[in-house]
Every structure is written in C-alpha cells, then in structure tokens.
Amino acid sequence: MTLHLAPADVVTLVLAIAAAMVAGLTAKRRATTGVTGVVDFVLAGRTLTLPLFVCTLVATWYGAILGVGEFIATYGPVMILCMGVPYYVAGILYARLLAKRIRSSSALSIPEQLSNVYGKRISILASVLVLVITIPAAYQLTVGIILHAAVGWPLPIAVIVSTLLALAYVAKGGLMSDVRANVVQVILMYSGFIALLICVLAVHGSPFTMFDHLPATHRTIPGNIGWQGMLVWWVIALQTFVDPSFHMRTAAASTPIVAQRGIIISVVCWIVFDMLQLITGLYAVAYYQLPVPAESFLVLADAVMPAVWKGLFVAGVLSAAMSALDGYALASATAIGHDIIDRLRKQPPNTN
C-alpha cells in the first residue's frame, strides 16, 4: 500500500529519524583499544544505567511490528497469549535465574561464556549459530516496507537506504550509540501508538462497540490458531534464554541489580505496548478491509490519523523496526569479529 502523507507528516518523519540519528552519532565512548576497547564498543563499558537499560531492551524487542499486526488480523486477541504472555514469563525467569549471573560473568558474549566452560571448538560452533540467529534480514525488509509505503521509494532502494541509516551510528559508537538512539526510538514507538489509539477512539468510539464488529473467530480463545498453535508460541518464547541481543544488554548493565530490575521493568513496558498494539489492531480488523494483513496498522493509521499525528505514528513503527535492525546487526558483527575471527586468531578472551 501507499500511505497518504501530508507535507507535515513527511517533516515529522524526517525530524524523528534525524533525532535518533543525532542521538546515536553523538554518543560518546572511551577511546580505548585491546580487550577494554572491545568491551567499550560491544558492551558500552558495562555502564548502562537503569533507564538506559530499559529503553534499549524494550526498543530492540519489537522489530517484527508489522508481523504483530498481521497476527492480530489473522488470529485476533489470542495474540496476547502467543506473542505476549510467553515472553513475559520468559523475561521474568531470565531476570530471576540468569540476569545477575550474566552480569557478574567476565564473558562478553554467549559463545565466550561457552568457551570458558567447554573450550574453543564449542564456542566457534555457538558463534556460527549466533550469527544465523542474529542476521537482521527480516528487520531490513520490515524497515524497507515501511519506507516504501511512506515515501514511495522502490523496495530495494528503501531497504538499502534504511539499512545504511540504521548502521551508521552503530558502526561509529557500538552499543552506546545504539542505546542512545534507542531512547529516542522507544519514545517514538509509544507516542506513535498512543496517538493512533486516541485517533481511532475519536473516529470509531468505544472498544466494546468495536468488539461487536469483530468476526466470530476473533472473539474467542484460542480462535483460529488452536491450543496446539498457542503451545508452539510458548516453545518459541524460550529463544529469549539464548537471544544474543538480550544477553548483550544484560551483560552491559552497570550492576547485576540493574540488569535484574531492568528486565522486570521492561516486561511491564512490553505489556503496555502489546496492549496498544492489540487494541489498535482489533480496530483495524473490525472496521477495514485488510487484503494484506501485515499492513493492518498502516491501513488504520492512514484512515483515522490527521497530518503530523500520522507522521508521528509512521516514525514510531519505523523506530521499532530500526531499533531491532541495528541491535541485531551489532550482535552479528560481534559474532563475526569477536567470537569467530578473534578466536581463530587465538586472541585472549575478555577478562574485563
């Protein structure tokens, strides 16, 4: 689809992207080399305060935002029991069982931790698996689709430009640049969806009335997906325990307590954002034709939001995708440079 953006929307979108870029490019890190330099680049010197930790963890957890809209359009409210609750449980367990141990460890990454216990061969194998997990191709496509809909660029051009923008500040300052950009991005994410909710309530009224307009399959649990399908999502949520980006941020917290508390606070933030997505997604299903379910949020925004507000929403959706893109790109680069190349060159492990 093509979004109908007014000039004011385009200005809002450009300013939002510029704000995230400036935040990332102006982030400062210590000019260090060797092992300490790696820690500064990949883990921001292990200095993330609680607010920074929460912002970066929340922002990087929502890259497939169009996929969430597609899931709601296809299966309805069961989204919260598939793409929400299992991850909340996994996050809480991670905080309770692993967060302090990961932050207290000297290991910089999951493969490095495995190397400390099982040796270099296992760590190299783990590094290859981490690389497969963290290749950010899906997020590149998501960002490209959003830009294509917003400004009309051909999809390949949109993917290339958005990828270069997302990687520019990460390449300059590593995790600290990513985190500073994430602060802006998480504000845009929440602001955009809150604006969408306000507009849709003004246009279509009460959620109770909306619920009556939903198809029957979207008013029951488990709906079309079935109990077996729900169970699959609980298994998928276990990836949280081996997610390299999640591990990276936990290891970068300033203290073990910050890591543990930050994850719990992030879970609360996820719940709020998921409810914003669920309610607005159901409005899209109830009142609009969705030939391409993945575009449900964009269709809704295009129909109900006035100028400036629509630009803010597009900026929020784009921010969610870009934050995951640059976060996983950094994790991929760490797997290639630190966990594979350095170990093949027999570089000493991180001892910071």
XYZ file of C-alpha atoms in Angstrom:
352
model
C 0.000 0.000 0.000
C 0.941 3.668 -0.214
C 0.449 5.908 2.794
C -1.109 9.286 2.077
C 1.285 11.566 3.914
C 0.864 15.318 4.011
C 3.973 17.534 3.859
C 3.675 17.981 7.638
C 3.806 14.185 8.055
C 6.967 13.960 5.975
C 8.596 16.712 8.025
C 7.618 14.925 11.251
C 9.040 11.652 9.952
C 12.307 13.232 8.828
C 12.748 15.062 12.132
C 12.107 11.847 14.075
C 14.667 9.870 12.071
C 17.144 12.732 12.390
C 16.666 12.849 16.166
C 17.517 9.157 16.509
C 20.492 9.534 14.169
C 21.857 12.527 16.065
C 21.430 10.749 19.399
C 23.367 7.755 18.097
C 26.096 9.642 16.290
C 26.816 11.980 19.201
C 27.048 9.243 21.833
C 30.476 9.216 23.430
C 32.567 6.228 24.366
C 36.061 5.985 25.729
C 38.886 5.910 23.185
C 40.351 2.569 24.243
C 41.953 -0.352 22.450
C 42.508 -4.046 23.010
C 40.221 -6.012 25.306
C 38.974 -2.883 27.048
C 38.151 -1.335 23.688
C 36.051 -4.359 22.736
C 34.125 -4.113 25.999
C 33.537 -0.398 25.448
C 32.309 -0.935 21.900
C 30.199 -4.071 22.376
C 29.003 -3.584 25.978
C 29.203 0.206 26.358
C 31.853 -0.334 29.019
C 29.242 -2.143 31.157
C 27.852 1.234 32.206
C 24.152 1.115 31.282
C 22.047 2.753 33.966
C 18.538 1.521 34.715
C 16.721 3.995 32.393
C 19.112 3.341 29.501
C 18.925 -0.400 30.058
C 15.118 -0.416 29.994
C 14.923 1.814 26.911
C 17.287 -0.317 24.855
C 15.772 -3.644 25.927
C 12.223 -2.501 25.186
C 13.114 -0.892 21.860
C 15.023 -3.857 20.439
C 12.299 -6.385 21.293
C 9.759 -5.157 18.702
C 11.379 -5.401 15.292
C 8.677 -7.516 13.641
C 5.978 -4.954 14.353
C 4.203 -5.484 11.036
C 4.159 -9.183 11.825
C 2.314 -8.461 15.070
C -0.319 -6.567 13.107
C -0.607 -9.489 10.703
C -1.032 -11.925 13.594
C -3.814 -9.827 15.154
C -5.564 -9.507 11.808
C -5.388 -13.260 11.300
C -5.995 -14.650 14.788
C -7.323 -11.820 16.961
C -6.948 -11.330 20.734
C -5.100 -14.628 21.142
C -2.055 -12.602 20.087
C -1.504 -11.620 23.709
C -1.362 -15.291 24.735
C 1.049 -16.206 21.942
C 3.299 -13.212 21.370
C 2.896 -11.629 24.787
C 2.469 -13.785 27.891
C 5.062 -16.460 26.948
C 7.699 -13.736 26.531
C 6.699 -12.059 29.794
C 7.190 -15.359 31.597
C 10.500 -15.974 29.825
C 11.670 -12.458 30.684
C 10.796 -12.825 34.364
C 12.534 -16.208 34.549
C 15.562 -14.713 32.799
C 15.660 -11.928 35.364
C 15.308 -14.283 38.303
C 17.640 -17.060 37.134
C 20.224 -15.588 34.765
C 20.492 -11.798 34.866
C 22.798 -11.447 37.868
C 24.973 -14.358 36.776
C 25.392 -12.980 33.248
C 26.290 -9.514 34.511
C 28.709 -10.928 37.085
C 30.494 -13.024 34.458
C 33.551 -11.680 32.645
C 32.283 -13.166 29.360
C 31.331 -10.670 26.697
C 29.016 -12.950 24.701
C 27.259 -16.321 24.808
C 29.973 -18.067 22.716
C 32.653 -16.637 25.001
C 30.820 -17.988 28.030
C 30.654 -21.415 26.395
C 34.353 -21.174 25.558
C 35.168 -20.608 29.219
C 33.374 -23.820 30.124
C 33.632 -26.148 27.117
C 36.557 -24.855 25.033
C 37.150 -23.103 21.719
C 35.560 -25.659 19.385
C 32.178 -25.405 21.058
C 32.430 -21.623 21.121
C 33.109 -21.484 17.368
C 30.065 -23.665 16.698
C 27.983 -21.469 19.005
C 29.265 -18.372 17.206
C 28.052 -19.695 13.867
C 24.629 -20.431 15.373
C 24.507 -16.963 16.930
C 25.361 -15.458 13.556
C 22.454 -17.329 11.955
C 20.090 -16.133 14.691
C 21.153 -12.505 14.518
C 21.302 -11.860 10.772
C 18.907 -8.888 10.582
C 17.482 -9.564 7.110
C 13.870 -9.712 8.343
C 14.207 -6.329 10.021
C 15.846 -4.840 6.938
C 12.822 -5.930 4.909
C 10.394 -4.576 7.512
C 12.056 -1.161 7.558
C 12.169 -1.160 3.766
C 8.447 -1.949 3.502
C 7.584 0.893 5.874
C 9.735 3.393 3.972
C 8.325 2.145 0.665
C 4.782 2.751 1.922
C 5.670 6.131 3.408
C 7.720 7.789 0.675
C 7.127 5.594 -2.372
C 10.723 4.559 -2.997
C 11.272 1.216 -4.776
C 11.571 -1.502 -2.152
C 15.248 -2.374 -2.865
C 16.232 1.298 -2.555
C 14.201 1.666 0.637
C 15.923 -1.401 2.147
C 19.407 -0.151 1.247
C 18.868 3.410 2.487
C 17.220 2.364 5.747
C 19.946 -0.187 6.435
C 22.692 2.387 5.896
C 20.918 4.842 8.209
C 20.437 2.233 10.915
C 24.030 1.015 10.781
C 25.737 4.413 10.568
C 25.649 5.222 14.272
C 26.203 1.630 15.420
C 29.367 1.418 13.347
C 30.589 4.654 14.913
C 29.914 4.066 18.593
C 28.849 0.460 19.131
C 26.308 -0.356 21.817
C 26.350 3.081 23.448
C 25.354 4.717 20.160
C 22.647 2.092 19.718
C 21.350 2.703 23.244
C 21.234 6.488 22.835
C 19.280 6.068 19.600
C 17.004 3.567 21.341
C 15.999 6.211 23.891
C 14.579 8.358 21.087
C 13.124 5.343 19.305
C 11.248 3.992 22.317
C 9.676 7.420 22.913
C 8.555 7.492 19.274
C 7.180 3.939 19.491
C 4.930 4.652 22.443
C 3.975 8.142 21.268
C 3.005 6.841 17.840
C 0.752 4.066 19.112
C -0.808 6.235 21.815
C -1.601 8.780 19.096
C -3.113 6.020 16.944
C -5.269 4.812 19.839
C -6.524 8.345 20.567
C -7.418 8.881 16.914
C -9.165 5.559 16.494
C -11.231 6.091 19.638
C -12.251 9.521 18.351
C -13.319 8.087 14.993
C -14.844 4.723 15.919
C -15.756 5.053 19.585
C -15.726 2.524 22.402
C -13.743 -0.726 22.300
C -16.929 -2.504 23.396
C -18.665 -1.370 20.223
C -15.604 -2.359 18.217
C -15.672 -5.832 19.730
C -19.180 -6.384 18.378
C -17.903 -5.707 14.853
C -15.197 -8.356 15.010
C -15.688 -11.646 13.152
C -16.668 -14.586 15.360
C -13.206 -16.140 15.070
C -11.716 -13.017 16.651
C -13.998 -13.080 19.686
C -12.994 -16.453 21.074
C -9.917 -18.062 22.600
C -7.965 -19.750 21.058
C -9.695 -18.740 17.811
C -8.308 -19.997 14.516
C -4.881 -20.830 15.854
C -5.988 -23.600 18.244
C -4.454 -24.729 21.509
C -1.640 -26.580 19.754
C -0.697 -23.432 17.863
C -0.631 -21.491 21.133
C 1.682 -24.105 22.655
C 4.129 -23.662 19.776
C 4.471 -19.977 20.663
C 5.304 -20.868 24.261
C 8.139 -23.019 22.931
C 9.311 -20.242 20.587
C 9.454 -17.832 23.528
C 12.235 -19.951 25.029
C 14.568 -18.326 22.486
C 14.760 -15.463 24.992
C 17.252 -17.503 27.015
C 19.681 -17.720 24.105
C 18.973 -14.401 22.410
C 22.370 -12.705 21.820
C 20.948 -9.172 21.851
C 19.188 -9.816 25.169
C 22.400 -11.285 26.605
C 24.441 -8.334 25.321
C 22.279 -5.780 27.103
C 22.191 -7.787 30.302
C 25.975 -8.017 30.298
C 26.199 -4.263 29.630
C 24.206 -3.217 32.721
C 26.113 -1.173 35.275
C 25.419 -3.693 38.056
C 23.765 -7.120 38.431
C 20.865 -5.470 40.271
C 20.293 -3.046 37.378
C 20.184 -5.996 34.972
C 17.632 -7.878 37.066
C 15.383 -4.933 37.860
C 15.656 -3.571 34.345
C 14.279 -6.773 32.823
C 11.305 -6.778 35.198
C 10.514 -3.148 34.360
C 10.906 -3.963 30.666
C 8.303 -6.720 30.985
C 5.831 -4.165 32.356
C 6.640 -1.875 29.413
C 6.123 -4.766 26.983
C 2.672 -5.409 28.446
C 1.668 -1.778 27.904
C 2.954 -1.704 24.330
C 1.380 -5.052 23.471
C -2.000 -3.816 24.683
C -1.644 -0.723 22.497
C -0.891 -2.959 19.519
C -3.700 -5.392 20.313
C -6.442 -2.793 20.728
C -5.497 -0.800 17.644
C -5.003 -3.977 15.625
C -8.510 -5.171 16.515
C -9.960 -1.838 15.386
C -8.290 -2.392 12.012
C -9.908 -5.830 11.743
C -13.327 -4.593 12.859
C -13.683 -1.613 10.524
C -11.398 -2.023 7.499
C -10.695 -4.406 4.665
C -7.210 -5.866 5.057
C -6.170 -7.606 1.835
C -2.607 -7.640 3.164
C -2.867 -8.380 6.919
C 0.722 -7.256 7.568
C -0.322 -3.724 6.592
C -3.152 -3.532 9.146
C -1.552 -0.859 11.344
C -0.642 1.228 8.296
C -4.173 0.934 6.849
C -5.696 2.033 10.156
C -3.323 4.964 10.577
C -3.923 6.126 7.012
C -7.679 6.136 7.604
C -8.011 7.795 11.008
C -4.970 9.974 11.686
C -4.633 13.640 10.702
C -1.446 15.299 9.499
C 1.520 15.337 11.897
C -0.029 12.590 14.008
C 0.222 10.172 11.089
C 3.845 11.149 10.594
C 4.479 10.518 14.283
C 2.923 7.062 14.018
C 4.960 6.093 10.954
C 8.060 7.296 12.790
C 7.127 5.073 15.731
C 6.654 1.973 13.592
C 9.872 2.708 11.730
C 11.720 3.219 15.018
C 10.620 -0.170 16.327
C 11.946 -1.914 13.234
C 15.175 0.111 13.050
C 15.995 -0.464 16.714
C 15.864 -4.215 16.174
C 17.816 -3.907 12.933
C 20.765 -2.067 14.441
C 20.661 -4.139 17.638
C 20.899 -7.445 15.827
C 23.408 -6.045 13.347
C 25.693 -5.262 16.278
C 25.183 -8.775 17.657
C 26.032 -10.233 14.229
C 29.157 -8.110 13.976
C 30.224 -9.248 17.441
C 29.748 -12.883 16.449
C 31.860 -12.418 13.315
C 34.600 -10.164 14.646
C 34.999 -11.176 18.274
C 33.639 -14.685 18.581
C 34.824 -16.162 15.273
C 37.720 -14.163 13.800
C 39.437 -13.267 17.086
C 39.190 -16.819 18.369
C 40.519 -18.282 15.156
C 43.436 -15.881 15.569
C 43.774 -17.159 19.148
C 43.070 -13.780 20.723
C 42.731 -13.914 24.504
C 39.177 -13.887 25.922
C 37.695 -10.821 27.541
C 38.780 -10.516 31.158
C 37.207 -7.150 31.996
